[in-house]
mmCIF file of C-alpha atoms in Angstrom:
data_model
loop_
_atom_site.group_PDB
_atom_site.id
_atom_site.type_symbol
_atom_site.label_atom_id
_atom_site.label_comp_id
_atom_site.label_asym_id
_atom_site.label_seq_id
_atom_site.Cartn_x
_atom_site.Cartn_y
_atom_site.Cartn_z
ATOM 1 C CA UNK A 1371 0.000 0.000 0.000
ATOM 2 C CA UNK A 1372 2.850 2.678 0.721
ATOM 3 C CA UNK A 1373 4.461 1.616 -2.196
ATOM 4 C CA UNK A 1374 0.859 2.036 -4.368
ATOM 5 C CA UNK A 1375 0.234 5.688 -2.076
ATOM 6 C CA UNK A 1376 4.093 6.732 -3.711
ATOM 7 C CA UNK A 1377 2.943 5.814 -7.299
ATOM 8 C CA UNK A 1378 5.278 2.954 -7.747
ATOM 9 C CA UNK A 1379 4.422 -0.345 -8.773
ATOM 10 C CA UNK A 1380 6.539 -3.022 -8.056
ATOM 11 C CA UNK A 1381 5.482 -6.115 -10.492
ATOM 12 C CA UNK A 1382 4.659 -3.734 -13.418
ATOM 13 C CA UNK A 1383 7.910 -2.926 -14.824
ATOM 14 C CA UNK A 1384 9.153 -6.712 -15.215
ATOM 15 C CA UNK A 1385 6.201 -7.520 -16.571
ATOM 16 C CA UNK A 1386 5.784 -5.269 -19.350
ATOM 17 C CA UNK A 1387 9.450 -6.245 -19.920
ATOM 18 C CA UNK A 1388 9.569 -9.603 -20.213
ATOM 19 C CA UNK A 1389 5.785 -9.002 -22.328
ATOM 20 C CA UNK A 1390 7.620 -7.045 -24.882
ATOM 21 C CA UNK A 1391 10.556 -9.009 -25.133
ATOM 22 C CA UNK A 1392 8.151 -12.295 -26.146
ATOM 23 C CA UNK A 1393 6.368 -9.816 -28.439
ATOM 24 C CA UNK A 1394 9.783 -8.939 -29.870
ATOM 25 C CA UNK A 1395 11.018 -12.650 -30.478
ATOM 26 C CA UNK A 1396 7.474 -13.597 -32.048
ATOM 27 C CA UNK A 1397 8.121 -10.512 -34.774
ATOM 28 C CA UNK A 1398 11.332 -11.280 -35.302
ATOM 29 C CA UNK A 1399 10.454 -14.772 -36.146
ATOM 30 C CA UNK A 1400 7.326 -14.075 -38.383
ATOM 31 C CA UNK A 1401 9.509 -11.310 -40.724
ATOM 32 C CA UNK A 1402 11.904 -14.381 -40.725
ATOM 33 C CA UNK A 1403 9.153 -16.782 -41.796
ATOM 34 C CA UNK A 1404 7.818 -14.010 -43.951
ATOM 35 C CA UNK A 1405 11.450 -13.457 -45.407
ATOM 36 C CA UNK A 1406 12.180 -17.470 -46.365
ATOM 37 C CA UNK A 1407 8.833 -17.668 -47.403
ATOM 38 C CA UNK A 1408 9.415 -15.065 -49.972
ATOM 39 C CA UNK A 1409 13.124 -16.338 -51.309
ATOM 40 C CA UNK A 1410 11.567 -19.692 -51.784
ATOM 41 C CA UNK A 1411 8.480 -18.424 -53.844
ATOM 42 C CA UNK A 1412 11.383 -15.932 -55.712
ATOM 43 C CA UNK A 1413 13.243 -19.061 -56.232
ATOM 44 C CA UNK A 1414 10.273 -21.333 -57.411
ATOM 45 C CA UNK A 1415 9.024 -18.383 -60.055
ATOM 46 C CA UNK A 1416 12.473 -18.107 -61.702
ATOM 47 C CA UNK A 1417 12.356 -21.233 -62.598
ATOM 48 C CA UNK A 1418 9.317 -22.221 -63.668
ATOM 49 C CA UNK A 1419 9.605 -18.777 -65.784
ATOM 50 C CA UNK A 1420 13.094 -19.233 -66.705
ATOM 51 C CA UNK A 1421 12.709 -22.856 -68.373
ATOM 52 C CA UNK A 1422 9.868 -21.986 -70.854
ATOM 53 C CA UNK A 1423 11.510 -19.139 -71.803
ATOM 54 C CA UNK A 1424 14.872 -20.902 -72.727
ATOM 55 C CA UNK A 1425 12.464 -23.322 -74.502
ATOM 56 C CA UNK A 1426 10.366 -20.964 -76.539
ATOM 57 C CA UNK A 1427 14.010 -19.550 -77.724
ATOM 58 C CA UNK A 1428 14.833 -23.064 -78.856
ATOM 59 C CA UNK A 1429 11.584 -23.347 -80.773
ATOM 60 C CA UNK A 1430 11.975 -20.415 -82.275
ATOM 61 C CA UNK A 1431 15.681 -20.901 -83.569
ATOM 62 C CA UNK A 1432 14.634 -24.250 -85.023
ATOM 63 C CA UNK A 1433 11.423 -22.885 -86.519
ATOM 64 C CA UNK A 1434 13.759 -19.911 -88.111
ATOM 65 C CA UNK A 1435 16.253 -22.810 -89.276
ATOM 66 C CA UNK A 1436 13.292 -24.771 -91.285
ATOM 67 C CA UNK A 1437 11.577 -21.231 -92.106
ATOM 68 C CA UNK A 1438 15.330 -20.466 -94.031
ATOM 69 C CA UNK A 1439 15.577 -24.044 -95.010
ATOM 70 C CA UNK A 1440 12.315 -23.876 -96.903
ATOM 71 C CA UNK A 1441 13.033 -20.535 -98.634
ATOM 72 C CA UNK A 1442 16.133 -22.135 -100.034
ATOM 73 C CA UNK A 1443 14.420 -25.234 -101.128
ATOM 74 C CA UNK A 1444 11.689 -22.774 -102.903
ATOM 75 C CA UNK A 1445 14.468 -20.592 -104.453
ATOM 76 C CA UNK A 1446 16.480 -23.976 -105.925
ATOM 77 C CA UNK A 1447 13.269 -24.552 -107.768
ATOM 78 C CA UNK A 1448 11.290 -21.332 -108.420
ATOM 79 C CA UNK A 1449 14.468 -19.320 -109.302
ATOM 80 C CA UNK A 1450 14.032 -15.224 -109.565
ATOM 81 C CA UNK A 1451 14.955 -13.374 -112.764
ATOM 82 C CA UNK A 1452 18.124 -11.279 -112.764
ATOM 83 C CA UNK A 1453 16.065 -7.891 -113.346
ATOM 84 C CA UNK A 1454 12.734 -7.665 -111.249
ATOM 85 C CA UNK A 1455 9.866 -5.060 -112.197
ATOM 86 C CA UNK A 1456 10.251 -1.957 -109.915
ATOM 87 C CA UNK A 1457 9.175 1.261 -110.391
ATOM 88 C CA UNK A 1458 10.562 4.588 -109.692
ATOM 89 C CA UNK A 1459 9.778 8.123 -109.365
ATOM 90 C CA UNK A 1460 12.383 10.965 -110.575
ATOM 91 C CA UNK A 1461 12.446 14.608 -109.965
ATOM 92 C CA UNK A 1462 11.794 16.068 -113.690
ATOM 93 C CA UNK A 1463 14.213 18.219 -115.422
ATOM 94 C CA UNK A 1464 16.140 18.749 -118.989
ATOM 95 C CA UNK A 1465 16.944 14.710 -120.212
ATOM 96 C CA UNK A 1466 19.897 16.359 -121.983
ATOM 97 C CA UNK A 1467 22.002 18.065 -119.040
ATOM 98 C CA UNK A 1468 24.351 16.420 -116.880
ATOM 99 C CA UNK A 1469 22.635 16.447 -113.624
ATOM 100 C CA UNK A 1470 19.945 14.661 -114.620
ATOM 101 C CA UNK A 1471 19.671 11.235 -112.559
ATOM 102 C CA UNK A 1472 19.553 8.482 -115.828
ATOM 103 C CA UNK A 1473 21.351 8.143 -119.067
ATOM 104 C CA UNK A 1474 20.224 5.878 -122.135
ATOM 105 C CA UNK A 1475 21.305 3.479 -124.693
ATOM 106 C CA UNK A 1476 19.317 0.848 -127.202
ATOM 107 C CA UNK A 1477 19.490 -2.684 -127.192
ATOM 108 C CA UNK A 1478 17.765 -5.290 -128.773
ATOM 109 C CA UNK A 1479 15.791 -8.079 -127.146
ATOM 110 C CA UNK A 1480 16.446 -11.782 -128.773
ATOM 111 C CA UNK A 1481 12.962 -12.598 -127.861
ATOM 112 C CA UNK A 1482 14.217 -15.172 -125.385
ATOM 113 C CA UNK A 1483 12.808 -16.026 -121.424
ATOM 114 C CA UNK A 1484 16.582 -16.929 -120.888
ATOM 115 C CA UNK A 1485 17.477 -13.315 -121.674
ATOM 116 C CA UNK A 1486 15.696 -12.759 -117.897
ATOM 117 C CA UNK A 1487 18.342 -14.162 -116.212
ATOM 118 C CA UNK A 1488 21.577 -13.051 -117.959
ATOM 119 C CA UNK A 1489 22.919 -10.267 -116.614
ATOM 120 C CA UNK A 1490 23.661 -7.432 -118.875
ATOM 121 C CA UNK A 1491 27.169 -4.629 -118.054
ATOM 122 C CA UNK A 1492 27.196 -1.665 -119.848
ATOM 123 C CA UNK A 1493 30.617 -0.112 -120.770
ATOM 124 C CA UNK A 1494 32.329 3.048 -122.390
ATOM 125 C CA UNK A 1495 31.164 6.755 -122.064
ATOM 126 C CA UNK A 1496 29.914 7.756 -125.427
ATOM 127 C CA UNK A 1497 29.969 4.490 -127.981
ATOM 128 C CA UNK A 1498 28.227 1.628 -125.234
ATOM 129 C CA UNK A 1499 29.235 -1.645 -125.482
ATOM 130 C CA UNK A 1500 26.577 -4.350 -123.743
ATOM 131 C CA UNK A 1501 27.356 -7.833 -122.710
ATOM 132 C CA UNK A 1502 25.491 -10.220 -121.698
ATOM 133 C CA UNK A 1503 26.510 -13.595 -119.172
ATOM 134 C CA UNK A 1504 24.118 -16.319 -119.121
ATOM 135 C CA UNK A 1505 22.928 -17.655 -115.400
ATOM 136 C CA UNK A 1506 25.161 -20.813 -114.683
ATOM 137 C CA UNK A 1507 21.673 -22.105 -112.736
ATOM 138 C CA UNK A 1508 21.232 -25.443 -113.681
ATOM 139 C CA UNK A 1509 17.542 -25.509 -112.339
ATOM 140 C CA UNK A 1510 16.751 -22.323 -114.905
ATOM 141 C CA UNK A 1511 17.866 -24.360 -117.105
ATOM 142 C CA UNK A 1512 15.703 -27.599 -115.718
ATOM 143 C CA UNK A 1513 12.941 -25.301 -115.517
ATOM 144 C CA UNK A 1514 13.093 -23.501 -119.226
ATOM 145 C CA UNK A 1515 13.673 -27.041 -120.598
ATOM 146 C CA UNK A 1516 10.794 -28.560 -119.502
ATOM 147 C CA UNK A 1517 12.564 -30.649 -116.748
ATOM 148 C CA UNK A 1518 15.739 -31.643 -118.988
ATOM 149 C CA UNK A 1519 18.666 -30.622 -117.468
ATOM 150 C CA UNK A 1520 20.018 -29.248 -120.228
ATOM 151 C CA UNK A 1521 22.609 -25.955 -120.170
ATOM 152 C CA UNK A 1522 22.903 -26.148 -124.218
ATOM 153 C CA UNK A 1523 18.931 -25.447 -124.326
ATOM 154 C CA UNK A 1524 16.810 -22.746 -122.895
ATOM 155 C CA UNK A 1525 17.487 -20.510 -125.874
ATOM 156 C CA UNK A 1526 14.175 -20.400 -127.513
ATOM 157 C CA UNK A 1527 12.503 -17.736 -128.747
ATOM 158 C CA UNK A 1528 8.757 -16.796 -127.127
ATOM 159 C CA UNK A 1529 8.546 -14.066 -129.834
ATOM 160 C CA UNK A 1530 10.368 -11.413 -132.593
ATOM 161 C CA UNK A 1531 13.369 -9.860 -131.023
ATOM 162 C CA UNK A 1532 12.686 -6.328 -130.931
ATOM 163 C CA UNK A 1533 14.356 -3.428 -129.850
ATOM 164 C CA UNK A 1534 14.098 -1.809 -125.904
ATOM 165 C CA UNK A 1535 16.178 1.099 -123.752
ATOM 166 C CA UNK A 1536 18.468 0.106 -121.253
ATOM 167 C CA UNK A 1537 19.771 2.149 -118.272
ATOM 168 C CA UNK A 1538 23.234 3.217 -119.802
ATOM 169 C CA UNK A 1539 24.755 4.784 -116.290
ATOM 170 C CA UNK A 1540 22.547 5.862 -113.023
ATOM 171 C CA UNK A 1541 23.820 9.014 -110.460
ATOM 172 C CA UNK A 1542 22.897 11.336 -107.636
ATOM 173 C CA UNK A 1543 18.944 10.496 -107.414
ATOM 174 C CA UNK A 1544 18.706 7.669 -109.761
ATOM 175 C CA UNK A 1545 21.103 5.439 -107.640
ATOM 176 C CA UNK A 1546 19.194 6.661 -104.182
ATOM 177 C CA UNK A 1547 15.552 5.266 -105.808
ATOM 178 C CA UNK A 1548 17.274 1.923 -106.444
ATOM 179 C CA UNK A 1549 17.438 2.184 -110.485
ATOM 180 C CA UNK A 1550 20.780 -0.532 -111.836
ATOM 181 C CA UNK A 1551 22.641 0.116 -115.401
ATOM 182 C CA UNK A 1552 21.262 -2.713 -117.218
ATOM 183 C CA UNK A 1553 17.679 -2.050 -116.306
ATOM 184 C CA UNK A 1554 14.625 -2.304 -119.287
ATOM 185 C CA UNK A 1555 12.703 0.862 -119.082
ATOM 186 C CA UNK A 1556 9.475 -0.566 -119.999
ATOM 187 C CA UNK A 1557 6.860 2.476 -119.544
ATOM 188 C CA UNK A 1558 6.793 6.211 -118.806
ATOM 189 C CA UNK A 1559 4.187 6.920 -116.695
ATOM 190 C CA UNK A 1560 1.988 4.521 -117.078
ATOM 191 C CA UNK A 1561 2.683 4.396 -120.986
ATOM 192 C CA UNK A 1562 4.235 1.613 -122.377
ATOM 193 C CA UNK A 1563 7.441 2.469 -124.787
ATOM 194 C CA UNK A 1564 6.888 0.020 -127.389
ATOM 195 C CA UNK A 1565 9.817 -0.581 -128.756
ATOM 196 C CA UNK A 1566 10.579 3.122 -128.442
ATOM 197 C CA UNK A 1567 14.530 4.286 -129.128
ATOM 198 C CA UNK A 1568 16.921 5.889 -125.969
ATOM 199 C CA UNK A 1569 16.949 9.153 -127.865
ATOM 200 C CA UNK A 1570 13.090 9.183 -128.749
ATOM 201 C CA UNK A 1571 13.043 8.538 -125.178
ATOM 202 C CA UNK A 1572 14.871 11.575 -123.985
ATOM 203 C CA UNK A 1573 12.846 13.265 -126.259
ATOM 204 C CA UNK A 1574 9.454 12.725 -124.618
ATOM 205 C CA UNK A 1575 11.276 13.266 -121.177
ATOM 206 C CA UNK A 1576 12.131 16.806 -122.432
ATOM 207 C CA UNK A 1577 8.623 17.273 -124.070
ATOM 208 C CA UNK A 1578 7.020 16.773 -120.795
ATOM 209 C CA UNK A 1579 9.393 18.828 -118.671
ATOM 210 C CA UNK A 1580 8.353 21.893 -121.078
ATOM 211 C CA UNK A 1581 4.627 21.363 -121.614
ATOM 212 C CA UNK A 1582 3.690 20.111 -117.487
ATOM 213 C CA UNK A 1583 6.020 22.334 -115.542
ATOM 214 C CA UNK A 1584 3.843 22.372 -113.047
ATOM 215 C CA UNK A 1585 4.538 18.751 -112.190
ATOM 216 C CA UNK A 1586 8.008 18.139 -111.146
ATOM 217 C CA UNK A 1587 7.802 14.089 -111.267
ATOM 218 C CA UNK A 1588 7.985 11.409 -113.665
ATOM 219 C CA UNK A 1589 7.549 8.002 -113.186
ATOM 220 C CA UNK A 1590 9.381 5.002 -115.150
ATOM 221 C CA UNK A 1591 8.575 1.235 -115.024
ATOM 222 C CA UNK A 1592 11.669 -0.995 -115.553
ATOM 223 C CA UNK A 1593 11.637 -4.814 -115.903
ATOM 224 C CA UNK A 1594 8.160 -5.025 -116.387
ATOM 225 C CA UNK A 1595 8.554 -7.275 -119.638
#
């Protein structure tokens, strides 16, 4: 009572001590629990995301593999011309000065599918001279024959040889558009040539640039035989 009359009590302090201190230990053991708890689930995740992962990449690879597999197989059979249709578009200006993008030159077609796939060079600066190397492809050959594997056929006409402009040499914009020396110009816009000459050619190009000023484009097909 003289103790409780001086505001001290004796059994409190040792028992909110030793209270807290078992309060203490059972946090301390739940954020462990809580803490192992959460490495093993960390643990468990990684792998099961990890190993499909590394699988899907394997899948993938081998499906790429067959994918490039297949589109060699395709290409040994179904071969691609030398010269493929494209089409361009070419700021306009005077055919005859030197900044403009294209030069021309004639050639004659021999009115052969083989003539495709031989790719033509262009050389010299004002008299051309054009060559032509046949494709070394035995399946073009295969294929043009009719299944014969034969290199000494696949020369036969389809129709009259007839004459067609080539792409004589190809600067500044020209290259940028993807235009090659050796390409057929086959129409201007939209219009097909028809066995037109390199200098009637130029001479439409320079008809056009004076009469539609007001366009500054002109489109040519190539390849599209």
């Amino acid at each position: 009572l003289e103790l409780s009359r001086r505001g001290k009590m004796p059994h409190m302090r040792p028992t909110i001590s030793k209270r807290s201190s078992i309060y203490q230990l059972i946090e301390e053991s739940q954020q462990a629990k809580r803490s192992d708890t959460a490495k093993q689930t960390s643990q468990v995740s990684r792998v099961v995301i990890s190993s499909p992962n590394s699988r899907q990449r394997r899948a993938q690879h081998r499906a790429m593999e067959m994918s490039l597999l297949r589109q060699a197989e395709y290409m040994k059979t179904h071969p691609l011309p030398v010269r493929m249709p494209k089409c361009v578009e070419l700021t306009l200006s005077d055919p005859t000065e030197t900044k403009f993008p294209l030069t021309f030159c004639d050639d004659t077609w021999d009115g052969t599918v083989m003539d495709a796939y031989s790719k033509i060079s262009i050389s010299g600066s004002k008299k051309k001279k054009i060559t032509r190397k046949r494709t070394e492809n035995k399946t073009v050959f295969r294929v043009l024959n009719g299944g014969i594997n034969d290199t000494n056929c696949g020369d036969a006409r389809i129709e009259e040889p007839r004459s067609r402009v080539l792409v004589a040499s190809v600067k500044n914009e020209g290259g940028s558009k993807g235009v090659m020396k050796g390409d057929v110009v086959t129409h201007l816009n939209g219009e097909e040539l028809g066995g037109m000459a390199a200098a009637e050619l130029v001479e439409e190009l320079r008809k056009h640039a004076m009469t539609d000023c007001a366009n500054s484009t002109f489109r040519l097909v190539m390849n599209a035989e």
